[in-house]
Amino acid sequence: MKKLGQQIDGTSIAVFRIGFGLIMLWELIYFLRVDFVRVFLIEPKVQFSYEYLSFLKPFPKPILDILIVVLIVCCLFIIIGRFYRKAMIIFCIGFSYLFFLDKAYYNNHLYLVCLLSFLLILIPADNKLSLSKKSSDQKKPTQYWHLLILRVQLAIVYFFGGIAKLNYDWLVSNQPVSAILENKAEQSFLGDFLTSDFTLYFFNFGGLVFDLLIPFLLFIPKTRIPAILFALLFNIMNAWLFSDINIFPYFMMLSLVLFLEPNKVARFINLKLFGKRSVTSISNAH
């Protein structure tokens, strides 16, 4: 329990905060581009409400359009770390409201955004790499539990992704991997390779084993670096193979910075951005 309260360097969490803001800015601009409000919230005649949330109803279109613009502004403040806590609270409430209006457009990575935006309210992610006007005395120290709670949430995503694959379609029928590879083969010069049995079983069972093991390998110091490299490759392949998962693989690639040792991230950032060759080591917490 003592370790949970240990003070650590907050640079890796700050990098995640900046990446979170940038990716969500990208997503919200995508919402505007596809006219998300009109297509998914205003035009549908039937609303498929979540259990216990049937009281949530869409506001008129002009208000919803303004809400998305407000969320975009929040992303900008999250990125620069100014008014961070207020911006994150508004973002969490606003984005969660849009998500929970209708389960017809449910997507697991959008649900993940809701969960992470709530957790980030609790974390002083603006301690580093921010334009916050708080003095050092006013800032709450970054503690190990701040990092751990994010790591655990992201590990759960991988592990339950593996659990979800333990079904007849995935294990016996090789679906939906087979259909995805066949579709990709039609658009690629790797057609024969993508439709081979080796590729099918590699992606099918390799993906299953990866999801079930990677959360544990990321937490073990000796296997952490190879696990991060495998996770990068896995998510790059996901981004190439799946055309409908949008920000998810990029989000998961960003999250890998949280599994690196905090002081090493701080030293790297200070050297590359500020030309400093060393930073004060705060803690040896992993």
PDB file of N, CA, C and O in Angstrom, residues 36-60 64 96-106:
ATOM      1  N   PHE A  36     -22.349  13.792 -37.437  1.00  0.00           N
ATOM      2  CA  PHE A  36     -22.759  12.814 -36.430  1.00  0.00           C
ATOM      3  C   PHE A  36     -24.094  13.177 -35.777  1.00  0.00           C
ATOM      4  O   PHE A  36     -24.952  12.318 -35.584  1.00  0.00           O
ATOM      5  N   VAL A  37     -24.272  14.446 -35.445  1.00  0.00           N
ATOM      6  CA  VAL A  37     -25.484  14.879 -34.747  1.00  0.00           C
ATOM      7  C   VAL A  37     -26.725  14.583 -35.575  1.00  0.00           C
ATOM      8  O   VAL A  37     -27.701  13.994 -35.095  1.00  0.00           O
ATOM      9  N   ARG A  38     -26.704  14.957 -36.846  1.00  0.00           N
ATOM     10  CA  ARG A  38     -27.880  14.761 -37.699  1.00  0.00           C
ATOM     11  C   ARG A  38     -28.106  13.284 -37.994  1.00  0.00           C
ATOM     12  O   ARG A  38     -29.224  12.773 -37.854  1.00  0.00           O
ATOM     13  N   VAL A  39     -27.040  12.576 -38.389  1.00  0.00           N
ATOM     14  CA  VAL A  39     -27.167  11.193 -38.849  1.00  0.00           C
ATOM     15  C   VAL A  39     -27.518  10.226 -37.713  1.00  0.00           C
ATOM     16  O   VAL A  39     -28.348   9.333 -37.879  1.00  0.00           O
ATOM     17  N   PHE A  40     -26.907  10.410 -36.544  1.00  0.00           N
ATOM     18  CA  PHE A  40     -27.066   9.427 -35.470  1.00  0.00           C
ATOM     19  C   PHE A  40     -28.019   9.857 -34.358  1.00  0.00           C
ATOM     20  O   PHE A  40     -28.525   9.001 -33.621  1.00  0.00           O
ATOM     21  N   LEU A  41     -28.243  11.165 -34.216  1.00  0.00           N
ATOM     22  CA  LEU A  41     -29.043  11.620 -33.079  1.00  0.00           C
ATOM     23  C   LEU A  41     -30.384  12.248 -33.450  1.00  0.00           C
ATOM     24  O   LEU A  41     -31.361  12.101 -32.727  1.00  0.00           O
ATOM     25  N   ILE A  42     -30.436  12.943 -34.572  1.00  0.00           N
ATOM     26  CA  ILE A  42     -31.651  13.682 -34.935  1.00  0.00           C
ATOM     27  C   ILE A  42     -32.544  12.884 -35.883  1.00  0.00           C
ATOM     28  O   ILE A  42     -33.758  12.773 -35.675  1.00  0.00           O
ATOM     29  N   GLU A  43     -31.954  12.309 -36.949  1.00  0.00           N
ATOM     30  CA  GLU A  43     -32.760  11.635 -37.975  1.00  0.00           C
ATOM     31  C   GLU A  43     -33.387  10.310 -37.536  1.00  0.00           C
ATOM     32  O   GLU A  43     -34.503   9.998 -37.947  1.00  0.00           O
ATOM     33  N   PRO A  44     -32.703   9.486 -36.732  1.00  0.00           N
ATOM     34  CA  PRO A  44     -33.323   8.196 -36.344  1.00  0.00           C
ATOM     35  C   PRO A  44     -34.672   8.387 -35.650  1.00  0.00           C
ATOM     36  O   PRO A  44     -34.818   9.227 -34.761  1.00  0.00           O
ATOM     37  N   LYS A  45     -35.656   7.615 -36.065  1.00  0.00           N
ATOM     38  CA  LYS A  45     -37.005   7.725 -35.504  1.00  0.00           C
ATOM     39  C   LYS A  45     -37.125   6.973 -34.178  1.00  0.00           C
ATOM     40  O   LYS A  45     -38.012   7.258 -33.373  1.00  0.00           O
ATOM     41  N   VAL A  46     -36.261   5.980 -33.983  1.00  0.00           N
ATOM     42  CA  VAL A  46     -36.310   5.173 -32.760  1.00  0.00           C
ATOM     43  C   VAL A  46     -34.991   5.337 -32.015  1.00  0.00           C
ATOM     44  O   VAL A  46     -33.914   5.273 -32.601  1.00  0.00           O
ATOM     45  N   GLN A  47     -35.087   5.535 -30.718  1.00  0.00           N
ATOM     46  CA  GLN A  47     -33.903   5.663 -29.871  1.00  0.00           C
ATOM     47  C   GLN A  47     -33.756   4.403 -29.028  1.00  0.00           C
ATOM     48  O   GLN A  47     -34.665   4.011 -28.313  1.00  0.00           O
ATOM     49  N   PHE A  48     -32.606   3.747 -29.117  1.00  0.00           N
ATOM     50  CA  PHE A  48     -32.340   2.536 -28.345  1.00  0.00           C
ATOM     51  C   PHE A  48     -31.598   2.935 -27.072  1.00  0.00           C
ATOM     52  O   PHE A  48     -30.369   2.992 -27.052  1.00  0.00           O
ATOM     53  N   SER A  49     -32.361   3.206 -26.047  1.00  0.00           N
ATOM     54  CA  SER A  49     -31.778   3.718 -24.800  1.00  0.00           C
ATOM     55  C   SER A  49     -31.081   2.609 -24.018  1.00  0.00           C
ATOM     56  O   SER A  49     -31.482   1.438 -24.064  1.00  0.00           O
ATOM     57  N   TYR A  50     -30.056   2.994 -23.268  1.00  0.00           N
ATOM     58  CA  TYR A  50     -29.416   2.073 -22.343  1.00  0.00           C
ATOM     59  C   TYR A  50     -30.329   1.867 -21.141  1.00  0.00           C
ATOM     60  O   TYR A  50     -31.088   2.757 -20.759  1.00  0.00           O
ATOM     61  N   GLU A  51     -30.224   0.685 -20.543  1.00  0.00           N
ATOM     62  CA  GLU A  51     -31.007   0.397 -19.347  1.00  0.00           C
ATOM     63  C   GLU A  51     -30.667   1.413 -18.260  1.00  0.00           C
ATOM     64  O   GLU A  51     -29.489   1.729 -18.040  1.00  0.00           O
ATOM     65  N   TYR A  52     -31.677   1.925 -17.608  1.00  0.00           N
ATOM     66  CA  TYR A  52     -31.576   2.933 -16.546  1.00  0.00           C
ATOM     67  C   TYR A  52     -31.214   4.329 -17.065  1.00  0.00           C
ATOM     68  O   TYR A  52     -31.102   5.271 -16.274  1.00  0.00           O
ATOM     69  N   LEU A  53     -31.024   4.475 -18.382  1.00  0.00           N
ATOM     70  CA  LEU A  53     -30.667   5.787 -18.928  1.00  0.00           C
ATOM     71  C   LEU A  53     -31.695   6.267 -19.953  1.00  0.00           C
ATOM     72  O   LEU A  53     -31.388   7.112 -20.798  1.00  0.00           O
ATOM     73  N   SER A  54     -32.892   5.734 -19.880  1.00  0.00           N
ATOM     74  CA  SER A  54     -33.925   6.114 -20.853  1.00  0.00           C
ATOM     75  C   SER A  54     -34.342   7.575 -20.716  1.00  0.00           C
ATOM     76  O   SER A  54     -34.954   8.134 -21.625  1.00  0.00           O
ATOM     77  N   PHE A  55     -33.986   8.200 -19.592  1.00  0.00           N
ATOM     78  CA  PHE A  55     -34.325   9.619 -19.406  1.00  0.00           C
ATOM     79  C   PHE A  55     -33.442  10.533 -20.247  1.00  0.00           C
ATOM     80  O   PHE A  55     -33.765  11.703 -20.457  1.00  0.00           O
ATOM     81  N   LEU A  56     -32.328  10.006 -20.752  1.00  0.00           N
ATOM     82  CA  LEU A  56     -31.444  10.821 -21.589  1.00  0.00           C
ATOM     83  C   LEU A  56     -32.055  10.988 -22.983  1.00  0.00           C
ATOM     84  O   LEU A  56     -32.337  10.003 -23.657  1.00  0.00           O
ATOM     85  N   LYS A  57     -32.243  12.220 -23.399  1.00  0.00           N
ATOM     86  CA  LYS A  57     -32.800  12.529 -24.715  1.00  0.00           C
ATOM     87  C   LYS A  57     -31.900  13.532 -25.423  1.00  0.00           C
ATOM     88  O   LYS A  57     -31.248  14.361 -24.780  1.00  0.00           O
ATOM     89  N   PRO A  58     -31.855  13.477 -26.758  1.00  0.00           N
ATOM     90  CA  PRO A  58     -31.026  14.443 -27.488  1.00  0.00           C
ATOM     91  C   PRO A  58     -31.585  15.867 -27.365  1.00  0.00           C
ATOM     92  O   PRO A  58     -32.793  16.078 -27.448  1.00  0.00           O
ATOM     93  N   PHE A  59     -30.694  16.809 -27.176  1.00  0.00           N
ATOM     94  CA  PHE A  59     -31.078  18.218 -27.251  1.00  0.00           C
ATOM     95  C   PHE A  59     -31.347  18.566 -28.713  1.00  0.00           C
ATOM     96  O   PHE A  59     -31.003  17.793 -29.620  1.00  0.00           O
ATOM     97  N   PRO A  60     -31.938  19.709 -29.004  1.00  0.00           N
ATOM     98  CA  PRO A  60     -32.095  20.138 -30.403  1.00  0.00           C
ATOM     99  C   PRO A  60     -30.731  20.222 -31.096  1.00  0.00           C
ATOM    100  O   PRO A  60     -29.695  20.439 -30.454  1.00  0.00           O
ATOM    101  N   LEU A  64     -26.645  20.574 -29.757  1.00  0.00           N
ATOM    102  CA  LEU A  64     -25.707  19.460 -29.887  1.00  0.00           C
ATOM    103  C   LEU A  64     -24.483  19.863 -30.707  1.00  0.00           C
ATOM    104  O   LEU A  64     -23.352  19.452 -30.409  1.00  0.00           O
ATOM    105  N   SER A  96     -19.610  11.705 -22.584  1.00  0.00           N
ATOM    106  CA  SER A  96     -20.388  10.577 -22.047  1.00  0.00           C
ATOM    107  C   SER A  96     -21.867  10.748 -22.372  1.00  0.00           C
ATOM    108  O   SER A  96     -22.563   9.773 -22.671  1.00  0.00           O
ATOM    109  N   TYR A  97     -22.354  11.986 -22.301  1.00  0.00           N
ATOM    110  CA  TYR A  97     -23.748  12.257 -22.663  1.00  0.00           C
ATOM    111  C   TYR A  97     -24.017  11.837 -24.107  1.00  0.00           C
ATOM    112  O   TYR A  97     -24.993  11.138 -24.394  1.00  0.00           O
ATOM    113  N   LEU A  98     -23.146  12.219 -25.031  1.00  0.00           N
ATOM    114  CA  LEU A  98     -23.318  11.838 -26.437  1.00  0.00           C
ATOM    115  C   LEU A  98     -23.280  10.325 -26.605  1.00  0.00           C
ATOM    116  O   LEU A  98     -24.064   9.751 -27.351  1.00  0.00           O
ATOM    117  N   PHE A  99     -22.358   9.685 -25.889  1.00  0.00           N
ATOM    118  CA  PHE A  99     -22.203   8.236 -26.020  1.00  0.00           C
ATOM    119  C   PHE A  99     -23.426   7.485 -25.499  1.00  0.00           C
ATOM    120  O   PHE A  99     -23.905   6.534 -26.117  1.00  0.00           O
ATOM    121  N   PHE A 100     -23.934   7.899 -24.344  1.00  0.00           N
ATOM    122  CA  PHE A 100     -25.016   7.154 -23.698  1.00  0.00           C
ATOM    123  C   PHE A 100     -26.411   7.536 -24.194  1.00  0.00           C
ATOM    124  O   PHE A 100     -27.401   7.007 -23.685  1.00  0.00           O
ATOM    125  N   LEU A 101     -26.509   8.391 -25.194  1.00  0.00           N
ATOM    126  CA  LEU A 101     -27.822   8.735 -25.748  1.00  0.00           C
ATOM    127  C   LEU A 101     -28.472   7.556 -26.461  1.00  0.00           C
ATOM    128  O   LEU A 101     -29.690   7.386 -26.416  1.00  0.00           O
ATOM    129  N   ASP A 102     -27.658   6.738 -27.133  1.00  0.00           N
ATOM    130  CA  ASP A 102     -28.225   5.668 -27.953  1.00  0.00           C
ATOM    131  C   ASP A 102     -27.208   4.549 -28.102  1.00  0.00           C
ATOM    132  O   ASP A 102     -26.071   4.791 -28.513  1.00  0.00           O
ATOM    133  N   LYS A 103     -27.601   3.317 -27.775  1.00  0.00           N
ATOM    134  CA  LYS A 103     -26.664   2.201 -27.893  1.00  0.00           C
ATOM    135  C   LYS A 103     -26.579   1.646 -29.312  1.00  0.00           C
ATOM    136  O   LYS A 103     -25.802   0.721 -29.563  1.00  0.00           O
ATOM    137  N   ALA A 104     -27.333   2.220 -30.243  1.00  0.00           N
ATOM    138  CA  ALA A 104     -27.271   1.756 -31.632  1.00  0.00           C
ATOM    139  C   ALA A 104     -25.904   2.031 -32.245  1.00  0.00           C
ATOM    140  O   ALA A 104     -25.476   1.318 -33.155  1.00  0.00           O
ATOM    141  N   TYR A 105     -25.200   3.061 -31.771  1.00  0.00           N
ATOM    142  CA  TYR A 105     -23.868   3.358 -32.312  1.00  0.00           C
ATOM    143  C   TYR A 105     -22.779   3.037 -31.282  1.00  0.00           C
ATOM    144  O   TYR A 105     -21.691   3.632 -31.296  1.00  0.00           O
ATOM    145  N   TYR A 106     -23.080   2.083 -30.391  1.00  0.00           N
ATOM    146  CA  TYR A 106     -22.091   1.670 -29.381  1.00  0.00           C
ATOM    147  C   TYR A 106     -20.798   1.241 -30.062  1.00  0.00           C
ATOM    148  O   TYR A 106     -20.790   0.529 -31.062  1.00  0.00           O
TER     149      TYR A 106
END
